[in-house]
Amino acid sequence: MEAGRDTSHWTRVGVLAGVGAMDFRLPSSLFPSRNEFVRLVARQSPGGSGGVIEIGGYRYSAVLKSSAGTSTGSTEFMTVGSLAAGVKANLYATPEPPGRGLSKLQLSLNEALGNATGSPFKMVVQQGGKAAEKLATVTSAATDGKHVSGAFTVSRWGRPGVQAVSISAYRGDECLFAGALEIHNASYYATNFGDVVASNLSSGIWWCPAAYKVPPFRPSPTGRSSVHLSAARQERAAVQLVVHPSRPVGVVQVAVAPLQGPHGYTISSDAVTLRREAYVQVSQATDGAGCAGLWPDPLPLLRSRWKPAANQNNPIWVQITVPAHAVAGNYTTAITFTGRSWHSTVPINLHVWNFTLPLKSALRSGFGITPSTIFQYQNISTQRDKTRVWNLYMKAFQRNRLDPYDPMALNPYTVSLVHGPKGTPHVKLDFTQFDIAAHQMLDKLGFNAFVIQFYGLGGGSYPHYQKGSFLGYAAGTAEYEQLMKEYGNALQSHLAEHGWLKTAYVYWTDEPQDSDFPFVKAGMQEIHRVAPGLKTILTVHITPALFGDVNIWCSLTNQYLQSAAHEQQRAGNEVMVVYMHRPEGTLRG
């Protein structure tokens, strides 16, 4: 590892002799300095045959003379294509204003440029196929020559992916420098969606479908169209209205009109929910598809009085719930914004299809959520508050047609042992509280998939496994075998009696490695031995090694194979796709 104030004089600051992480402190002789250059240099050992350097991470920290303010940025690498003899090139970057999607760069050439007042200098910057020329400025430098510099701005807005930026500098017809940058743009910077509301071209309002994320400083679209969406009866449909005032407009009154439909039929304005999209600061991108910056995420209710920020996007989530009795056809409504010096009305068109979605979804899902996390987030501690808040969350899941892992998590069934006259242990299951909650969650709210707690199985990963145990009786003993059989039979019978068996599944192990398959297979077979009607789920790629033992395959998104999934479905099994803490990098948006 070497460092220096320029690219001509280097000081060794440390040596990495092998794989690992190291910290190096730069010598005080290099400071204070406007620039600091750091490089890795690999030298082949005597008799060696070469090799590869792989950098897993790099961090530079320093104390600045003054505060740099708040900014975001990224590390980019410039490839130098050509450089005239005796010319040195430096590329400087100005910190990006947060969320603006613009990078201000300056190319400076110096050393041996000769008389800078002779032939004119120019710089050509080309980004995304559109060329723009920037006349460079010529100023006096040190006594050993002249330098010329030109500033330009690279915009990240546009198509996601890699954007090529080429930079060339000329003196007359002589090319002094040619280089290229590859700017990696996250999907967040996409501008290929959205239209200006056609009826209000001067009001600074545009709209887009619900699935997009709208950054606060994304440029407004250039296309125009009316707001339209469609839904079946008992379905919820949403769009986004984006208010972008060009000046402060103060407090605005927001009103929604009833939806006027065919044959005089109306849908109440209560069916329209408005939520403002609040922004949160993301300091570290999850993967290559994301980026640091302000992201819209919370959706607090939009009250009738609202103060949109000037010179930025203010997205509004507009959701319409179509009643079960709605007449099929076309409806219109309008959202009106009224301020002291600003007024705008946005018509919205809704088409209601001539069919009704059932309250109970046919699509099974599983959303990982635990009561303790919710209670910590909501800062609640009393049982009354816990029950009330949990029920509110469950109703929100039902409205959005999602199945939480265990909607009865606050009211689990209990397992205990009772002993007969001869001291023989027997299983006792108490479903009193569970049944009350299950009736509410499964029968009334209509959840069609839930994780059922299953006791007695082992755990761990290769080669360190814990044997199964049922209330103190270890796997392999006669008592364990008998108790597990009693337990499985009682559990399955109770669920079947209430019509809940077909919606339950056992999720007892997660994402096993190939080396764990024998252990997992034995566990699945134990479940099916004692409760053959209970379904089991496994988060793993579909593999022949576990055929016949898994009822619900749950593949990682990057391991999903449609042909294998269809084969398992034909065999009577189910197939899901798992989205864990983050999507794979290939899942844009």
Coordinates of C-alpha atoms in Angstrom, one line a residue:
M1 CA 0.0 0.0 0.0
E2 CA 1.5 3.3 -1.1
A3 CA 0.3 6.9 -0.8
G4 CA 1.4 10.3 -2.0
R5 CA 0.4 13.9 -2.7
D6 CA 0.7 13.4 -6.4
T7 CA 1.2 10.5 -8.8
S8 CA 5.0 10.9 -9.1
H9 CA 6.2 10.5 -5.5
W10 CA 5.0 7.5 -3.5
T11 CA 5.6 6.5 0.1
R12 CA 5.1 2.9 1.3
V13 CA 2.6 2.8 4.2
G14 CA 2.3 -0.9 4.7
V15 CA 2.3 -4.4 3.2
L16 CA -0.4 -7.0 2.9
A17 CA 1.3 -10.3 2.8
G18 CA -1.8 -12.4 2.3
V19 CA -5.6 -12.6 2.5
G20 CA -7.1 -10.4 5.2
A21 CA -8.0 -6.9 6.4
M22 CA -5.4 -4.3 7.4
D23 CA -5.5 -0.7 8.6
F24 CA -2.7 1.7 7.6
R25 CA -2.1 5.2 9.0
L26 CA -0.7 7.6 6.5
P27 CA 2.5 9.5 7.6
S28 CA 2.1 13.1 8.8
S29 CA 4.6 14.2 6.2
L30 CA 1.8 13.9 3.6
F31 CA -0.4 16.5 5.3
P32 CA -1.9 19.0 5.1
S33 CA -2.8 18.3 1.5
R34 CA -5.6 19.1 -1.0
N35 CA -5.1 15.8 -2.7
E36 CA -4.2 12.4 -1.4
F37 CA -3.4 9.5 -3.7
V38 CA -3.5 5.8 -2.6
R39 CA -2.6 2.8 -4.6
L40 CA -2.1 -0.9 -4.3
V41 CA 1.0 -2.3 -5.9
A42 CA 1.5 -6.1 -6.4
R43 CA 5.0 -7.4 -7.1
Q44 CA 5.6 -10.9 -8.4
S45 CA 7.6 -13.1 -6.1
P46 CA 10.9 -14.6 -7.5
G47 CA 10.0 -17.6 -9.5
G48 CA 6.2 -16.8 -9.2
S49 CA 3.7 -17.2 -12.0
G50 CA 1.5 -14.2 -11.3
G51 CA -1.8 -13.9 -9.6
V52 CA -5.0 -11.9 -9.0
I53 CA -5.8 -9.2 -6.5
E54 CA -9.4 -9.1 -5.3
I55 CA -10.4 -6.1 -3.2
G56 CA -13.3 -6.9 -1.0
G57 CA -13.6 -3.5 0.6
Y58 CA -11.7 -0.2 0.9
R59 CA -12.3 2.7 3.3
Y60 CA -10.4 6.0 3.6
S61 CA -11.1 8.3 6.6
A62 CA -9.5 11.7 7.4
V63 CA -10.0 14.8 9.5
L64 CA -11.1 17.7 7.3
K65 CA -10.0 21.3 7.9
S66 CA -13.6 22.4 7.8
S67 CA -17.0 20.8 7.6
A68 CA -18.0 19.4 4.2
G69 CA -21.7 19.5 5.0
T70 CA -24.1 16.6 4.2
S71 CA -23.5 14.9 0.9
T72 CA -23.8 11.5 -0.8
G73 CA -21.6 10.0 -3.4
S74 CA -20.1 6.9 -4.9
T75 CA -16.7 5.7 -6.0
E76 CA -16.2 5.6 -9.8
F77 CA -13.1 4.6 -11.8
M78 CA -11.9 6.4 -14.9
T79 CA -10.1 4.6 -17.7
V80 CA -7.5 6.7 -19.4
G81 CA -7.5 5.9 -23.1
S82 CA -4.8 8.4 -24.2
L83 CA -2.6 11.0 -22.6
A84 CA -0.2 13.3 -24.5
A85 CA 3.4 13.1 -23.6
G86 CA 4.3 15.3 -20.5
V87 CA 0.6 16.0 -19.7
K88 CA -0.8 15.1 -16.3
A89 CA -4.6 14.7 -15.7
N90 CA -6.6 15.0 -12.5
L91 CA -10.3 14.5 -12.1
Y92 CA -12.0 16.2 -9.2
A93 CA -15.5 15.7 -7.9
T94 CA -17.6 18.1 -6.0
P95 CA -19.8 16.5 -3.3
E96 CA -23.3 15.8 -4.6
P97 CA -26.3 17.6 -3.0
P98 CA -28.3 14.8 -1.4
G99 CA -30.7 13.2 -3.7
R100 CA -30.2 15.5 -6.6
G101 CA -28.8 12.8 -8.9
L102 CA -26.1 15.1 -10.3
S103 CA -22.3 14.8 -10.1
K104 CA -20.2 17.9 -10.7
L105 CA -16.7 16.9 -12.1
Q106 CA -13.7 18.9 -13.1
L107 CA -10.9 17.7 -15.4
S108 CA -7.6 19.5 -14.9
L109 CA -4.6 19.1 -17.2
N110 CA -1.2 20.5 -16.4
E111 CA 2.5 20.2 -17.1
A112 CA 4.2 20.8 -20.5
L113 CA 1.2 22.4 -22.1
G114 CA 3.3 25.1 -23.6
N115 CA 1.8 28.4 -24.4
A116 CA -1.8 28.3 -23.3
T117 CA -2.7 31.4 -25.3
G118 CA -2.0 29.8 -28.6
S119 CA -4.3 27.2 -30.1
P120 CA -7.7 27.1 -28.3
F121 CA -8.5 24.3 -25.9
K122 CA -11.8 22.6 -25.8
M123 CA -13.3 19.7 -23.8
V124 CA -15.9 17.3 -25.2
V125 CA -18.0 15.3 -22.7
Q126 CA -20.4 12.7 -24.1
Q127 CA -23.0 10.9 -21.9
G128 CA -25.5 8.5 -23.1
G129 CA -24.9 9.2 -26.7
K130 CA -25.6 12.9 -26.5
A131 CA -22.5 15.1 -27.0
A132 CA -21.9 18.4 -25.4
E133 CA -18.8 20.6 -25.7
K134 CA -17.3 22.6 -22.8
L135 CA -14.8 25.3 -23.6
A136 CA -12.0 24.8 -21.0
T137 CA -10.6 27.8 -19.1
V138 CA -6.9 28.6 -19.3
T139 CA -5.2 30.1 -16.3
S140 CA -1.6 30.6 -15.3
A141 CA -0.2 27.8 -13.1
A142 CA 3.2 27.3 -11.6
T143 CA 6.3 28.5 -13.3
D144 CA 7.0 25.1 -14.9
G145 CA 4.0 25.3 -17.2
K146 CA 0.3 26.0 -17.7
H147 CA -2.8 24.2 -16.8
V148 CA -6.3 24.0 -18.3
S149 CA -9.4 22.8 -16.6
G150 CA -13.1 22.3 -17.5
A151 CA -16.1 21.5 -15.4
F152 CA -19.1 19.4 -16.4
T153 CA -22.1 17.8 -14.7
V154 CA -23.0 14.1 -15.1
S155 CA -26.7 13.4 -14.5
R156 CA -27.8 10.0 -13.1
W157 CA -31.4 10.4 -14.2
G158 CA -32.4 8.2 -17.0
R159 CA -32.1 4.6 -17.7
P160 CA -30.9 2.3 -14.9
G161 CA -27.8 0.4 -15.3
V162 CA -24.3 1.4 -16.5
Q163 CA -24.0 4.8 -18.2
A164 CA -20.9 5.5 -20.2
V165 CA -19.3 9.0 -20.0
S166 CA -16.4 9.8 -22.3
I167 CA -14.2 12.9 -21.7
S168 CA -11.8 14.3 -24.3
A169 CA -9.6 17.4 -24.2
Y170 CA -8.0 19.0 -27.2
R171 CA -5.6 21.8 -28.0
G172 CA -6.5 22.7 -31.6
D173 CA -6.6 19.3 -33.3
E174 CA -4.2 17.6 -30.9
C175 CA -5.9 15.3 -28.4
L176 CA -4.3 15.9 -25.0
F177 CA -6.5 13.5 -23.0
A178 CA -9.2 10.9 -23.6
G179 CA -10.8 8.9 -20.8
A180 CA -14.0 7.2 -19.9
L181 CA -16.2 6.7 -16.8
E182 CA -18.8 4.1 -16.2
I183 CA -21.5 5.5 -13.9
H184 CA -23.6 2.7 -12.2
N185 CA -27.2 4.0 -11.9
A186 CA -29.6 2.4 -9.5
S187 CA -33.2 1.7 -10.6
Y188 CA -34.2 4.6 -8.3
Y189 CA -32.9 7.0 -10.9
A190 CA -35.1 5.7 -13.7
T191 CA -37.2 8.3 -15.5
N192 CA -39.0 6.0 -17.9
F193 CA -42.3 6.2 -16.1
G194 CA -45.0 8.8 -15.3
D195 CA -46.9 11.4 -17.2
V196 CA -48.0 15.0 -16.6
V197 CA -51.7 15.3 -15.8
A198 CA -53.0 16.4 -19.1
S199 CA -55.7 18.7 -17.8
N200 CA -53.3 20.7 -15.6
L201 CA -50.1 21.2 -17.5
S202 CA -49.2 24.3 -15.5
S203 CA -50.0 23.1 -12.0
G204 CA -46.8 21.0 -11.5
I205 CA -48.7 17.7 -11.0
W206 CA -47.8 14.4 -12.6
W207 CA -48.8 10.8 -11.9
C208 CA -47.5 7.3 -12.2
P209 CA -48.5 3.7 -11.3
A210 CA -48.3 2.6 -7.7
A211 CA -45.3 0.2 -8.0
Y212 CA -42.7 2.9 -8.6
K213 CA -40.5 4.7 -6.1
V214 CA -40.5 8.5 -6.7
P215 CA -37.3 10.3 -5.5
P216 CA -37.8 13.8 -4.2
F217 CA -35.8 15.5 -6.9
R218 CA -36.5 13.3 -10.0
P219 CA -37.2 15.6 -13.0
S220 CA -40.8 15.7 -14.0
P221 CA -41.8 13.6 -17.0
T222 CA -42.5 15.1 -20.4
G223 CA -45.4 12.9 -21.6
R224 CA -49.0 13.7 -20.7
S225 CA -52.0 11.6 -20.1
S226 CA -55.1 11.4 -17.8
V227 CA -55.0 9.5 -14.5
H228 CA -56.6 6.1 -15.0
L229 CA -56.7 2.8 -13.1
S230 CA -59.0 -0.3 -12.9
A231 CA -60.1 -2.8 -10.3
A232 CA -62.6 -5.6 -9.7
R233 CA -65.3 -5.3 -7.0
Q234 CA -63.8 -5.9 -3.6
E235 CA -60.4 -4.9 -4.9
R236 CA -58.1 -2.0 -4.0
A237 CA -56.3 -0.1 -6.7
A238 CA -53.7 2.7 -6.2
V239 CA -51.9 5.3 -8.2
Q240 CA -49.5 8.0 -7.2
L241 CA -50.1 11.7 -7.7
V242 CA -46.9 13.8 -7.6
V243 CA -47.3 17.5 -6.7
H244 CA -44.2 19.6 -7.6
P245 CA -44.8 23.3 -6.9
S246 CA -42.3 25.6 -8.5
R247 CA -42.7 28.0 -5.6
P248 CA -44.0 27.9 -2.0
V249 CA -47.7 27.5 -2.0
G250 CA -48.3 27.4 1.8
V251 CA -51.1 25.3 3.3
V252 CA -53.4 23.6 0.8
Q253 CA -56.8 22.2 1.4
V254 CA -57.3 18.7 -0.2
A255 CA -60.7 17.4 -1.1
V256 CA -62.0 14.3 -2.8
A257 CA -65.2 14.1 -4.8
P258 CA -67.5 11.0 -4.9
L259 CA -67.0 8.7 -7.8
Q260 CA -69.7 9.2 -10.5
G261 CA -70.5 5.9 -12.3
P262 CA -72.8 4.5 -14.9
H263 CA -76.6 4.9 -14.6
G264 CA -76.2 7.5 -11.9
Y265 CA -74.5 5.0 -9.5
T266 CA -71.9 6.6 -7.2
I267 CA -69.2 5.4 -4.9
S268 CA -68.7 7.4 -1.8
S269 CA -65.5 9.5 -1.4
D270 CA -64.9 7.5 1.7
A271 CA -63.7 4.7 -0.6
V272 CA -60.7 6.9 -1.6
T273 CA -57.8 7.0 0.9
L274 CA -55.0 9.6 0.5
R275 CA -51.6 9.1 2.1
R276 CA -48.6 11.3 1.8
E277 CA -45.3 9.5 1.0
A278 CA -42.7 10.5 3.6
Y279 CA -39.0 10.1 3.0
V280 CA -36.4 8.3 5.1
Q281 CA -32.6 8.6 4.7
V282 CA -31.0 5.4 3.5
S283 CA -27.3 5.6 4.4
Q284 CA -26.2 2.3 2.9
A285 CA -27.5 0.6 -0.2
T286 CA -28.7 -3.0 0.2
D287 CA -27.1 -4.1 -3.1
G288 CA -26.2 -2.9 -6.6
A289 CA -29.8 -2.2 -7.4
G290 CA -30.2 0.3 -4.7
C291 CA -28.4 3.5 -3.6
A292 CA -28.0 5.8 -0.6
G293 CA -30.3 8.8 -0.4
L294 CA -33.9 9.7 0.5
W295 CA -36.4 7.0 -0.2
P296 CA -40.2 7.1 0.1
D297 CA -41.4 4.5 2.5
P298 CA -43.8 5.6 5.4
L299 CA -47.4 6.3 4.3
P300 CA -49.0 8.5 6.9
L301 CA -52.6 9.6 6.2
L302 CA -52.9 12.9 4.3
R303 CA -55.1 15.2 6.3
S304 CA -57.3 17.8 4.6
R305 CA -54.7 20.5 5.3
W306 CA -51.4 19.8 3.8
K307 CA -48.2 21.9 3.1
P308 CA -46.3 20.5 0.1
A309 CA -42.6 21.4 -0.2
A310 CA -41.6 23.7 -3.1
N311 CA -39.2 22.7 -5.9
Q312 CA -39.4 19.0 -5.2
N313 CA -41.7 16.0 -5.6
N314 CA -44.4 15.5 -3.0
P315 CA -45.9 12.1 -3.9
I316 CA -49.4 11.2 -2.7
W317 CA -50.6 7.6 -2.5
V318 CA -54.2 7.4 -3.9
Q319 CA -56.0 4.2 -3.1
I320 CA -59.6 3.3 -4.1
T321 CA -61.5 0.5 -2.5
V322 CA -64.2 -0.8 -4.8
P323 CA -67.3 -1.9 -2.9
A324 CA -68.8 -5.4 -3.4
H325 CA -72.0 -3.9 -4.8
A326 CA -70.5 -1.5 -7.3
V327 CA -71.9 -1.4 -10.8
A328 CA -69.4 -2.4 -13.4
G329 CA -68.3 0.4 -15.8
N330 CA -66.4 3.7 -15.8
Y331 CA -66.2 6.1 -12.9
T332 CA -64.8 9.6 -12.5
T333 CA -63.7 11.5 -9.4
A334 CA -61.5 14.5 -8.8
I335 CA -59.0 15.5 -6.1
T336 CA -58.9 19.3 -5.6
F337 CA -56.0 21.3 -4.1
T338 CA -56.9 24.7 -2.9
G339 CA -54.5 27.3 -1.4
R340 CA -54.3 31.0 -1.1
S341 CA -52.4 31.4 -4.3
W342 CA -52.7 28.0 -5.9
H343 CA -55.5 25.9 -7.1
S344 CA -55.6 22.6 -9.1
T345 CA -58.1 19.9 -9.8
V346 CA -57.0 16.4 -10.9
P347 CA -59.6 14.1 -12.5
I348 CA -59.2 10.4 -11.9
N349 CA -60.8 7.7 -14.1
L350 CA -61.6 4.3 -12.6
H351 CA -62.9 1.3 -14.6
V352 CA -64.7 -1.4 -12.5
W353 CA -64.6 -4.8 -14.0
N354 CA -67.7 -7.0 -14.0
F355 CA -66.5 -9.6 -11.5
T356 CA -65.9 -9.7 -7.7
L357 CA -62.8 -10.8 -5.9
P358 CA -63.5 -13.2 -3.0
L359 CA -62.7 -12.0 0.5
K360 CA -60.4 -15.0 0.9
S361 CA -57.5 -15.0 -1.5
A362 CA -56.7 -18.0 -3.5
L363 CA -53.0 -17.2 -3.5
R364 CA -51.2 -18.5 -0.4
S365 CA -48.4 -16.4 1.1
G366 CA -46.3 -16.1 4.3
F367 CA -45.1 -12.8 5.6
G368 CA -42.6 -13.0 8.4
I369 CA -43.7 -10.9 11.3
T370 CA -43.3 -11.4 15.1
P371 CA -45.3 -9.7 17.9
S372 CA -42.3 -8.7 19.9
T373 CA -40.9 -6.6 17.0
I374 CA -44.2 -4.8 16.6
F375 CA -44.5 -4.1 20.3
Q376 CA -41.0 -2.8 20.5
Y377 CA -41.6 -0.5 17.5
Q378 CA -44.9 0.7 18.9
N379 CA -43.5 1.0 22.4
I380 CA -46.4 -0.8 24.1
S381 CA -46.3 -3.1 27.1
T382 CA -49.8 -3.8 28.4
Q383 CA -51.7 -6.9 27.3
R384 CA -54.7 -4.8 26.2
D385 CA -52.6 -2.6 24.0
K386 CA -50.7 -5.6 22.6
T387 CA -54.0 -7.3 21.6
R388 CA -55.4 -4.2 20.1
V389 CA -52.4 -3.3 18.0
W390 CA -51.8 -6.9 16.9
N391 CA -55.5 -7.1 15.7
L392 CA -55.0 -3.8 13.8
Y393 CA -51.9 -5.3 12.0
M394 CA -53.9 -8.4 11.2
K395 CA -56.7 -6.4 9.6
A396 CA -54.1 -4.5 7.6
F397 CA -52.7 -7.8 6.3
Q398 CA -56.2 -8.9 5.4
R399 CA -56.9 -5.7 3.5
N400 CA -53.8 -6.2 1.5
R401 CA -54.5 -9.9 0.9
L402 CA -51.3 -11.1 2.7
D403 CA -51.0 -14.1 5.1
P404 CA -48.8 -13.4 8.2
Y405 CA -46.8 -16.4 9.4
D406 CA -48.9 -16.9 12.5
P407 CA -51.9 -14.7 13.0
M408 CA -52.6 -16.6 16.3
A409 CA -49.2 -15.8 17.7
L410 CA -50.7 -14.1 20.8
N411 CA -52.8 -17.2 21.5
P412 CA -50.8 -20.3 20.9
Y413 CA -52.0 -23.8 21.9
T414 CA -50.2 -25.3 24.8
V415 CA -48.7 -28.8 25.3
S416 CA -48.3 -30.6 28.6
L417 CA -48.0 -34.1 29.9
V418 CA -50.4 -36.0 32.1
H419 CA -49.6 -39.3 33.8
G420 CA -51.8 -42.3 34.0
P421 CA -52.3 -44.7 37.0
K422 CA -49.1 -46.5 36.2
G423 CA -47.2 -43.3 35.7
T424 CA -47.3 -43.5 31.9
P425 CA -47.0 -40.1 30.3
H426 CA -49.6 -38.9 27.8
V427 CA -50.0 -35.7 25.8
K428 CA -52.5 -33.0 26.6
L429 CA -53.2 -30.2 24.2
D430 CA -55.1 -27.1 25.2
F431 CA -56.6 -25.2 22.2
T432 CA -59.0 -22.9 24.3
Q433 CA -57.3 -19.5 23.4
F434 CA -56.0 -20.8 20.1
D435 CA -59.5 -21.7 18.8
I436 CA -60.9 -18.3 19.7
A437 CA -58.1 -16.5 17.8
A438 CA -58.2 -18.9 14.9
H439 CA -61.9 -18.5 14.4
Q440 CA -61.4 -14.7 14.2
M441 CA -58.3 -14.9 12.0
L442 CA -59.0 -17.9 9.7
D443 CA -62.7 -18.0 9.5
K444 CA -63.6 -14.3 9.6
L445 CA -60.6 -12.5 8.3
G446 CA -60.0 -15.3 5.8
F447 CA -56.2 -16.0 6.1
N448 CA -55.6 -19.1 4.1
A449 CA -52.0 -20.0 5.2
F450 CA -50.4 -20.1 8.6
V451 CA -47.4 -21.7 10.4
I452 CA -48.4 -24.2 13.1
Q453 CA -46.0 -24.7 15.9
F454 CA -44.7 -28.2 16.0
Y455 CA -42.9 -29.6 19.0
G456 CA -40.3 -32.4 19.5
L457 CA -38.0 -32.0 16.5
G458 CA -34.3 -31.5 16.5
G459 CA -32.3 -28.6 15.1
G460 CA -28.9 -27.3 14.2
S461 CA -26.7 -27.6 11.0
Y462 CA -24.1 -30.0 9.8
P463 CA -22.2 -31.4 11.7
H464 CA -23.6 -30.0 14.9
Y465 CA -27.2 -31.2 15.4
Q466 CA -29.4 -31.3 18.5
K467 CA -31.5 -34.4 18.9
G468 CA -35.2 -34.1 19.1
S469 CA -36.9 -34.1 22.5
F470 CA -40.5 -34.0 23.6
L471 CA -41.0 -32.4 27.0
G472 CA -37.9 -34.1 28.4
Y473 CA -38.1 -37.5 26.5
A474 CA -35.3 -37.8 24.0
A475 CA -35.7 -38.9 20.5
G476 CA -35.0 -42.7 20.1
T477 CA -36.7 -43.7 23.4
A478 CA -39.9 -45.6 23.5
E479 CA -41.6 -42.8 25.4
Y480 CA -40.6 -40.2 22.7
E481 CA -42.0 -42.4 19.9
Q482 CA -45.3 -42.9 21.7
L483 CA -45.7 -39.2 22.8
M484 CA -44.9 -37.9 19.3
K485 CA -47.5 -40.2 17.8
E486 CA -50.1 -39.1 20.3
Y487 CA -49.2 -35.4 19.8
G488 CA -49.2 -35.5 16.0
N489 CA -52.5 -37.3 15.9
A490 CA -54.2 -35.0 18.3
L491 CA -52.9 -31.8 16.6
Q492 CA -53.9 -33.0 13.1
S493 CA -57.3 -34.2 14.3
H494 CA -58.1 -30.9 16.0
L495 CA -57.1 -28.8 13.0
A496 CA -59.1 -31.1 10.6
E497 CA -62.2 -30.9 12.9
H498 CA -62.3 -27.1 12.5
G499 CA -61.4 -27.0 8.8
W500 CA -57.9 -25.5 9.4
L501 CA -55.7 -28.4 8.4
K502 CA -55.6 -27.5 4.8
T503 CA -54.3 -24.0 5.6
A504 CA -51.6 -25.0 8.2
Y505 CA -48.0 -25.9 7.4
V506 CA -45.0 -26.7 9.5
Y507 CA -41.9 -24.5 9.1
W508 CA -39.3 -26.1 11.4
T509 CA -36.0 -25.5 9.5
D510 CA -34.7 -22.9 7.2
E511 CA -32.4 -22.8 4.1
P512 CA -30.5 -26.0 4.7
Q513 CA -27.3 -26.8 2.9
D514 CA -26.8 -29.9 0.8
S515 CA -24.9 -31.5 3.7
D516 CA -28.0 -31.0 5.9
F517 CA -30.4 -32.9 3.6
P518 CA -30.2 -36.3 5.5
F519 CA -31.0 -34.6 8.8
V520 CA -33.8 -32.5 7.2
K521 CA -35.2 -35.6 5.4
A522 CA -35.4 -37.5 8.7
G523 CA -37.2 -34.5 10.4
M524 CA -39.8 -34.3 7.6
Q525 CA -40.4 -38.0 7.7
E526 CA -41.0 -37.8 11.5
I527 CA -43.6 -35.1 11.0
H528 CA -45.4 -37.2 8.3
R529 CA -45.1 -40.3 10.5
V530 CA -47.1 -38.8 13.4
A531 CA -49.2 -36.3 11.4
P532 CA -49.4 -37.4 7.7
G533 CA -52.0 -34.7 6.9
L534 CA -49.8 -31.8 7.9
K535 CA -48.0 -30.0 5.2
T536 CA -44.3 -29.1 5.5
I537 CA -42.5 -26.2 3.9
L538 CA -38.8 -25.9 3.1
T539 CA -36.9 -22.8 1.9
V540 CA -34.6 -24.5 -0.5
H541 CA -34.2 -25.1 -4.2
I542 CA -36.3 -27.9 -5.6
T543 CA -34.0 -31.0 -5.3
P544 CA -34.7 -34.7 -6.0
A545 CA -32.9 -35.5 -2.7
L546 CA -36.0 -34.4 -0.8
F547 CA -38.8 -35.5 -3.2
G548 CA -41.7 -37.0 -1.2
D549 CA -40.8 -35.3 2.0
V550 CA -41.5 -31.6 1.2
N551 CA -45.1 -30.4 0.5
I552 CA -44.4 -26.7 -0.1
W553 CA -41.2 -25.8 -1.9
C554 CA -40.0 -22.2 -1.3
S555 CA -37.1 -21.4 -3.6
L556 CA -34.9 -18.4 -3.4
T557 CA -35.6 -16.0 -6.2
N558 CA -32.3 -16.7 -7.9
Q559 CA -32.8 -20.5 -7.7
Y560 CA -36.3 -20.7 -9.0
L561 CA -36.8 -23.0 -12.0
Q562 CA -40.2 -22.9 -13.6
S563 CA -39.9 -26.4 -15.2
A564 CA -39.1 -28.0 -11.8
A565 CA -41.9 -25.9 -10.1
H566 CA -44.5 -27.1 -12.6
E567 CA -43.4 -30.7 -12.1
Q568 CA -43.9 -30.5 -8.4
Q569 CA -47.3 -28.8 -8.8
R570 CA -48.3 -31.7 -11.1
A571 CA -47.2 -34.0 -8.3
G572 CA -49.7 -32.3 -5.9
N573 CA -47.1 -30.1 -4.1
E574 CA -47.1 -26.3 -3.8
V575 CA -44.4 -23.9 -4.9
M576 CA -43.6 -20.5 -3.4
V577 CA -40.8 -18.0 -3.9
V578 CA -39.0 -16.5 -0.9
Y579 CA -38.1 -12.8 -0.6
M580 CA -36.0 -12.6 2.5
H581 CA -34.4 -9.5 4.1
R582 CA -33.4 -8.2 0.6
P583 CA -34.0 -9.1 -3.0
E584 CA -31.3 -10.4 -5.2
G585 CA -29.5 -7.6 -7.1
T586 CA -31.1 -8.6 -10.4
L587 CA -34.6 -7.7 -9.1
R588 CA -34.7 -4.0 -10.2
G589 CA -37.2 -1.8 -8.4

